[in-house]
XYZ file of C-alpha atoms in Angstrom:
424
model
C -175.618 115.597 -30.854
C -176.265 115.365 -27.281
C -172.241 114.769 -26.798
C -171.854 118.106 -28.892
C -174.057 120.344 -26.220
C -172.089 118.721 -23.104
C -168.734 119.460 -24.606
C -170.118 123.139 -25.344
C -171.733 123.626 -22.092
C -168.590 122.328 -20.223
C -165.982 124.658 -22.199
C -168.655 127.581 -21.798
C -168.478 127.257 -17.850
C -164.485 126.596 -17.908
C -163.993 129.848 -20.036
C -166.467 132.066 -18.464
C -165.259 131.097 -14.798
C -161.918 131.566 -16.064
C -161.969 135.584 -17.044
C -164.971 135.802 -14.116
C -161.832 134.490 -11.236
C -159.203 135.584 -12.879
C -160.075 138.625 -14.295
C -162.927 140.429 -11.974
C -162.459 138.422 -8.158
C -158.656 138.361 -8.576
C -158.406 141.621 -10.186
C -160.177 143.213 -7.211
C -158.851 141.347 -4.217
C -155.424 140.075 -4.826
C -152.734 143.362 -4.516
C -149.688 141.802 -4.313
C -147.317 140.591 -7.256
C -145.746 137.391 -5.827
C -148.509 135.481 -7.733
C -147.340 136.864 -10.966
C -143.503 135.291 -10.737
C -141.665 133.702 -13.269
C -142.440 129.656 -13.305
C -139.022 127.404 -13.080
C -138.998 124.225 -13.643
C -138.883 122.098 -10.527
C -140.006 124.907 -8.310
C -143.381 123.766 -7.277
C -144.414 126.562 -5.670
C -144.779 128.496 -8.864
C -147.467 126.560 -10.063
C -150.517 125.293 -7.585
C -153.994 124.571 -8.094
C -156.110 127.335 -8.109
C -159.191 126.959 -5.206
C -162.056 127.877 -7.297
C -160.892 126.436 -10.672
C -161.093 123.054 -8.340
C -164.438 123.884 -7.030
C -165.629 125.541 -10.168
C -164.482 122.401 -12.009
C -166.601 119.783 -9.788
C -169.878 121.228 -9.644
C -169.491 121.729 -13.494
C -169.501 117.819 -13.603
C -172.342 117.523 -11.097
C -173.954 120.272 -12.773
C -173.882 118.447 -16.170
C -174.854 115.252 -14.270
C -177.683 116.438 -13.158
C -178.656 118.508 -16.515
C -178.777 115.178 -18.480
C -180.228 112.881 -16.295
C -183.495 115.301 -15.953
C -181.903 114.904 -11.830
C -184.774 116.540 -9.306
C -182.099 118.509 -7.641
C -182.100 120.982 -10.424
C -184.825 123.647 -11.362
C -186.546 122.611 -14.370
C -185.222 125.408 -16.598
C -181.597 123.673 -15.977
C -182.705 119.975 -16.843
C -182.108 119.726 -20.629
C -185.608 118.064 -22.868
C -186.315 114.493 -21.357
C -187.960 111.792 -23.024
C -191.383 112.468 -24.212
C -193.693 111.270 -21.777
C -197.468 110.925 -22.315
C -200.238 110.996 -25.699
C -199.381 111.092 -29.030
C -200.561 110.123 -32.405
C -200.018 109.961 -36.142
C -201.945 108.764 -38.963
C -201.109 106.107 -41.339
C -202.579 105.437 -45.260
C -202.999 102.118 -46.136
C -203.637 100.866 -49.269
C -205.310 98.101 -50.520
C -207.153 96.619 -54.061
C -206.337 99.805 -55.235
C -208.281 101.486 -52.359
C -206.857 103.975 -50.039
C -207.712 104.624 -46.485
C -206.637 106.904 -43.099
C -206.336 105.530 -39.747
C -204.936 107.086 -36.522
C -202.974 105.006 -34.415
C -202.634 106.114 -30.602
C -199.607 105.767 -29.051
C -199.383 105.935 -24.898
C -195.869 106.428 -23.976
C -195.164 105.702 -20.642
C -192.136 105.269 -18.201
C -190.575 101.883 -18.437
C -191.445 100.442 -15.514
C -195.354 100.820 -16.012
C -197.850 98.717 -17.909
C -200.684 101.596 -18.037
C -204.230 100.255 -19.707
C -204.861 101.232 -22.943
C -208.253 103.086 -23.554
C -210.485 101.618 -26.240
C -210.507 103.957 -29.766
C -213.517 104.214 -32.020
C -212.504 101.855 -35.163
C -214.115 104.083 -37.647
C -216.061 103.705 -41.071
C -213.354 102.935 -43.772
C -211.405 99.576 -43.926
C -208.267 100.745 -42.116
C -209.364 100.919 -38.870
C -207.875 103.292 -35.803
C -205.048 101.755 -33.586
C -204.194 102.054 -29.638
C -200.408 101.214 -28.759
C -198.527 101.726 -24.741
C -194.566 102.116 -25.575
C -192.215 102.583 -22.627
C -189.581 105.935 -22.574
C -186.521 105.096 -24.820
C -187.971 102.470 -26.371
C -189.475 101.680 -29.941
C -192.826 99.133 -30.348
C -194.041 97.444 -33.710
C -197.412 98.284 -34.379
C -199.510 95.880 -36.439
C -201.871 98.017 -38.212
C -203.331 95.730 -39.989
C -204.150 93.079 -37.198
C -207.728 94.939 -37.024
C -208.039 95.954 -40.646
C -210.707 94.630 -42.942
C -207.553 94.115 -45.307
C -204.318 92.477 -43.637
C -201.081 92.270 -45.321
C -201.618 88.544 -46.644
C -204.553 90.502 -48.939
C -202.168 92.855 -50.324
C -202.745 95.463 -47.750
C -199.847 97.765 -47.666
C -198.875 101.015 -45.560
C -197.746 104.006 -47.741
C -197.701 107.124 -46.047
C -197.375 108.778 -42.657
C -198.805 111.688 -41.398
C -199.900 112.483 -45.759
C -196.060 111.722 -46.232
C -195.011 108.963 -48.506
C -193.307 106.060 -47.173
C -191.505 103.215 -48.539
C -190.200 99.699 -46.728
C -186.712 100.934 -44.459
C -187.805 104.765 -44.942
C -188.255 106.990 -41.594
C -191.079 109.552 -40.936
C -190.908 112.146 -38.446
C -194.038 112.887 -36.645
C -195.058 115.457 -33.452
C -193.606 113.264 -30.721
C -191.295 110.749 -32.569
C -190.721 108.954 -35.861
C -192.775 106.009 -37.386
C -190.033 103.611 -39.921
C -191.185 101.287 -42.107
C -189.535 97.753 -41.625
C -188.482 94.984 -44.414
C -191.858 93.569 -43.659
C -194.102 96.609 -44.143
C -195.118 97.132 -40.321
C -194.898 100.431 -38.454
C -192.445 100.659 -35.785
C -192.731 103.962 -33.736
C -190.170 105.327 -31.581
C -190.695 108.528 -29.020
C -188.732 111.044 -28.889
C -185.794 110.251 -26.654
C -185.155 114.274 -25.596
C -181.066 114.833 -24.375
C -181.382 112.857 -21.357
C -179.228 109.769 -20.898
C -181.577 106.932 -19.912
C -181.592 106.259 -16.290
C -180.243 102.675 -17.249
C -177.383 103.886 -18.343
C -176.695 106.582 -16.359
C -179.109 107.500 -13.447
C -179.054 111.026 -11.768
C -177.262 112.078 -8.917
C -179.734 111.309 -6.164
C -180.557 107.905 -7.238
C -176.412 107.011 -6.563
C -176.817 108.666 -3.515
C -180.202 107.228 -2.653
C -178.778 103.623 -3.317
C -175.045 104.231 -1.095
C -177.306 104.734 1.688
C -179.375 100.941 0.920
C -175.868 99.856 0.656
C -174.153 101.190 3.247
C -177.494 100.152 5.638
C -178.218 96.486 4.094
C -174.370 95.551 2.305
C -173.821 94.388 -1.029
C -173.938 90.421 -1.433
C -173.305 89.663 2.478
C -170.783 92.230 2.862
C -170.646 96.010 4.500
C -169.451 98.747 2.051
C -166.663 99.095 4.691
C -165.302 95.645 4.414
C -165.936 95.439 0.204
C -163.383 98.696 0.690
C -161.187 97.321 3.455
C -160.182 94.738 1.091
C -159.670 96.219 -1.718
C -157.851 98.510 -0.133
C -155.480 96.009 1.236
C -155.035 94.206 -1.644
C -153.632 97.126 -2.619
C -151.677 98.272 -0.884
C -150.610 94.790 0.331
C -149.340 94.613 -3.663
C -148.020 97.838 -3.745
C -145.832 97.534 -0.705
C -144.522 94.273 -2.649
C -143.705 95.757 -5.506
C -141.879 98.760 -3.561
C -139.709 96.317 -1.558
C -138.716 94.488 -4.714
C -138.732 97.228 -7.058
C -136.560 99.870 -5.592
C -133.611 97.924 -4.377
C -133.676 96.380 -8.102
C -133.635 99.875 -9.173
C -130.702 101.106 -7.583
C -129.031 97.834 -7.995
C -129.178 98.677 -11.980
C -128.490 102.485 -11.521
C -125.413 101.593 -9.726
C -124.021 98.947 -11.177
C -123.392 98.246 -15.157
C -123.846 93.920 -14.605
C -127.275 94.575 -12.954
C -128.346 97.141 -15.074
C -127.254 95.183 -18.486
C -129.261 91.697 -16.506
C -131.998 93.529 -15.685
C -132.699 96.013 -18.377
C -134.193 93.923 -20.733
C -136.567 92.281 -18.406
C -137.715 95.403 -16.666
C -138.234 97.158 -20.541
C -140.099 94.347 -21.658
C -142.468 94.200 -18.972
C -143.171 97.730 -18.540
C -145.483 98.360 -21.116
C -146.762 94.655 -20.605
C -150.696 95.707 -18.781
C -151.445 94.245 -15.922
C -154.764 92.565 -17.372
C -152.914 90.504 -19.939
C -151.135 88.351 -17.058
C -154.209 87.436 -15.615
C -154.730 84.065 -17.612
C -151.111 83.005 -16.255
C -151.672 84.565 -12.645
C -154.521 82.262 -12.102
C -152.615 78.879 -13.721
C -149.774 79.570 -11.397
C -151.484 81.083 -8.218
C -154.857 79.817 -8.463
C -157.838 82.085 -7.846
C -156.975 82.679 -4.261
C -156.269 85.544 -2.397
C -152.616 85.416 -3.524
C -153.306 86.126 -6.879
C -154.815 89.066 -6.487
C -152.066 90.415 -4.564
C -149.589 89.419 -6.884
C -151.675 90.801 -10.015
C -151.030 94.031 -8.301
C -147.385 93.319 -7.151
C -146.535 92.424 -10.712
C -148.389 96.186 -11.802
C -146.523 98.372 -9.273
C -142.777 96.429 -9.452
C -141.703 97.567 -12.931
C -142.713 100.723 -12.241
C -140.740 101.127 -8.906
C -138.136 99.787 -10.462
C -137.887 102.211 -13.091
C -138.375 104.885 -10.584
C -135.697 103.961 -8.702
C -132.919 103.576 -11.421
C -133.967 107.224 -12.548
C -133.569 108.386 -9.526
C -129.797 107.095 -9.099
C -128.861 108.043 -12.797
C -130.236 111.329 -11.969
C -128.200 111.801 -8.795
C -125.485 115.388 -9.848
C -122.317 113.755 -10.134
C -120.880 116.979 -8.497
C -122.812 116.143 -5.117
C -120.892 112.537 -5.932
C -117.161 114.148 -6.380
C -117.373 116.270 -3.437
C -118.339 113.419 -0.939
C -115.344 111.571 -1.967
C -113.480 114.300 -1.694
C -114.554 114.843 1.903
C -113.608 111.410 2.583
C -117.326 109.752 2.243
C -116.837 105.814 2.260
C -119.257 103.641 -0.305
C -122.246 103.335 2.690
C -122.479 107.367 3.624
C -122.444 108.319 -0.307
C -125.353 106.016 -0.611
C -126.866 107.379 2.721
C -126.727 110.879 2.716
C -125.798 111.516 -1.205
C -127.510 108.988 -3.342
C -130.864 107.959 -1.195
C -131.950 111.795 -0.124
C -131.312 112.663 -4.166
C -133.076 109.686 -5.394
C -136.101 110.097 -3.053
C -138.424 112.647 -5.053
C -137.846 110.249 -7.983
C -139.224 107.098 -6.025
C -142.070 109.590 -4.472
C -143.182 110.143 -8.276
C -143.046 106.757 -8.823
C -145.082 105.206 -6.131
C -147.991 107.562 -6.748
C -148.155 105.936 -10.285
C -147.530 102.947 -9.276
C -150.498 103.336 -6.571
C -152.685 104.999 -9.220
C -151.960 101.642 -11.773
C -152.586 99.475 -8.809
C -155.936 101.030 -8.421
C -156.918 101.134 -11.581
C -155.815 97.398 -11.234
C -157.808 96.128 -8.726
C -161.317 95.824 -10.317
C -159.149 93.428 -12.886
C -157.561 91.804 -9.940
C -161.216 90.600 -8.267
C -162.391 89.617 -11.352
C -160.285 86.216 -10.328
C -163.286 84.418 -8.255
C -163.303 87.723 -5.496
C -165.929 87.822 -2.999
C -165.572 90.742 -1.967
C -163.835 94.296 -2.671
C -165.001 97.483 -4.937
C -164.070 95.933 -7.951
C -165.841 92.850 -7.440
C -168.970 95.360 -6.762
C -168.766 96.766 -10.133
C -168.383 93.717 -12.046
C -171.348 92.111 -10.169
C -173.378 94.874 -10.624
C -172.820 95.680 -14.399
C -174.151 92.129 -15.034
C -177.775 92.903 -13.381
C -177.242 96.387 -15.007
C -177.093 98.039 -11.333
C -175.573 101.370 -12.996
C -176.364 103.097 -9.521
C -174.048 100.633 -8.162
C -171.204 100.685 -11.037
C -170.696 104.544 -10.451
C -170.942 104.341 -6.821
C -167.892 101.686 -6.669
C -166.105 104.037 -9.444
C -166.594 107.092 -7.370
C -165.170 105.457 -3.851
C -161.971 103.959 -5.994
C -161.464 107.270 -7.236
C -161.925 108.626 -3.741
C -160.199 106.453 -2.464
C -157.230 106.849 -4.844
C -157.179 110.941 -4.983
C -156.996 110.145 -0.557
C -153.800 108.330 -0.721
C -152.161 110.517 -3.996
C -153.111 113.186 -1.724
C -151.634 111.325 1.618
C -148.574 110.301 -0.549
C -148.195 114.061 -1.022
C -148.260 115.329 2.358
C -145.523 112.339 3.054
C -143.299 113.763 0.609
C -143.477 117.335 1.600
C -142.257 116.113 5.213
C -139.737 113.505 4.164
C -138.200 114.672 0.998
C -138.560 118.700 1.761
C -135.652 119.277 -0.280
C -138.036 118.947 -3.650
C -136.697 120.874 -6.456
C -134.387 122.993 -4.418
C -131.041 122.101 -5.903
């Protein structure tokens, strides 16, 4: 249910910032008509992100963040219903040599990392007598009713209704603050009412990850600054990366231009493409150990097929006309390939490497699985044992960072190097 009201609340704030930017600020500001062109394929310029869908787009996330992890940086009326938090109570009939009797058990429900005191209750008259039971937020307790009745279970005692509502052995009651279930055994089990928020164990509000990048970035993580758990996975890498892209793209061309290398080659490269990187981890650490090598050539192995690929597309996808008419001016076999083949086969490789980099990232928290001592992914892993979630989205958050900073660097290096982009 919970799921349902995200996925409502998110496509409510996309469509209602749509026609609100589009519609109204655009409408009133924007006069001229160049925005409005046809799109073409492989013109870019057509096409580019609008600035306030981006913005528009992350606070929605942060916004929905903070909704369902009751975060303090939000007014109460946006914080969707938490946990409930505080007194409760139902009643239970029990029923025993064909007596029956009322009891109320109280039920203190308080956050999970308090143990309050529980008050004493007045037992009362009859031969159930009144209960008092502390249960911590998103959590259910067993309550032994009978422990303190004159009649115990062992006598026959038995628990058949709720709140006045009948209840049989694996049936559920719902009561002002929660729901009481019967187990196999006959014994109440109560459970509070757990609201829309996601349990901070799972996933903790926005300040908390912010709260605990500042312990880390001031103490480390495990001996190590943030700075050098990122410096090496960062040049892991890219240390793999660069590997695979020396490798990879002279294989590529080598089987665009050539039928022998791309009849050797094809097989191998088409077989280990969809191969994924975490499935030749067992055989990375028999033949490389679980040394810094085999990290690097984890990564190497995910960003080589992929250059490869990139490479041979690029060279098949070379105009044949460009091809003809530097022969025709005379080109020899090394200028075709320098000023014909390589400038055409550039935006190709560009495309490529910015999967490949994205693959390698998405790699590396696989990659220092193998005995790492330090890096991001090695954070994450560490900290998902101990159920540090603080520390699991903070490591996921600087990869992605990290990531959208080179995809983002590896853009800007293409608009300079290969300007000619879609132009013909």
């Amino acid at each position: 249910m919970t799921g349902f009201f995200v996925l409502a609340i998110y496509v409510g704030i996309f469509v209602a910032s749509y026609f609100i930017v589009t519609k109204l600020v655009h409408h009133a500001t924007v006069k001229d008509y160049t925005s409005l062109k046809t799109v073409t394929f492989g013109d870019e310029s057509a096409v580019r992100p609008n600035r306030w869908a981006g913005i528009i787009s992350i606070l929605t996330l942060f916004l929905i963040w903070g909704m369902f992890t009751g975060s303090g940086l939000l007014p109460k009326f946006l914080q969707a219903p938490g946990p409930f938090l505080g007194t409760t109570e139902f009643t239970y009939t029990a029923e025993a040599n064909g007596q029956r009797d009322d009891a109320t058990v109280t039920v203190i429900v308080h956050p999970r990392e308090e143990k309050p005191e529980l008050p004493e209750v007045e037992l009362g008259d009859g031969f159930a007598k009144n209960d008092v039971a502390g249960i911590a937020q998103w959590r259910t307790g067993l309550i032994r009713v009978d422990a303190n009745d004159d009649f115990t279970k062992s006598d026959g005692a038995s628990v058949v209704a709720i709140n006045g509502q009948p209840i049989a052995r694996g049936e559920t009651v719902k009561t002002a603050d929660g729901t009481v279930t019967l187990t196999d055994k006959g014994t109440p089990n109560f459970a509070p009412s757990r609201g829309w928020q996601m349990e901070p164990l799972y996933l903790p509000p926005p300040e908390a990850v912010w709260e605990r990048t500042g312990k880390v970035i001031s103490e480390g993580f495990r001996g190590f600054t943030l700075w050098q758990h990122l410096g090496y996975s960062l040049f892991r890498v890219v240390a793999g990366f660069l590997l695979g892209a020396i490798i990879g793209i002279p294989l590529g061309y080598a089987m665009g231009l050539s039928n022998w290398f791309r009849g050797w080659f094809d097989p191998i490269v088409e077989f280990m493409r969809p191969v994924p990187p975490l499935a030749l981890i067992p055989l990375v650490i028999i033949w490389f150990g679980i040394g810094e090598s085999g990290k690097v050539i984890l990564l190497f192995l995910a960003a080589l097929w992929i250059m490869a690929i990139a490479a041979r597309s690029g060279v098949s996808g070379v105009n044949i006309s460009k091809v003809h008419a530097a022969y025709s001016l005379g080109a020899s076999k090394w200028q075709l390939m320098r000023y014909v083949i390589i400038p055409n086969s550039l935006p190709e490789i560009f495309t490529g490497a910015r999967v490949a980099m994205g693959v390698c990232w998405g790699t590396v928290v696989a990659a220092e699985l193998v005995a790492a001592e330090q890096g991001a992914g090695m954070m994450i892993m560490v900290a998902s044992r101990f159920q540090n979630t603080d520390i699991v989205i903070l490591g996921i958050i600087l990869i992605g960072v990290i990531g959208f900073g080179i995809d983002m660097l590896m853009r800007w290096a293409e608009r300079i190097l290969v300007p000619w982009k879609g132009k013909g």
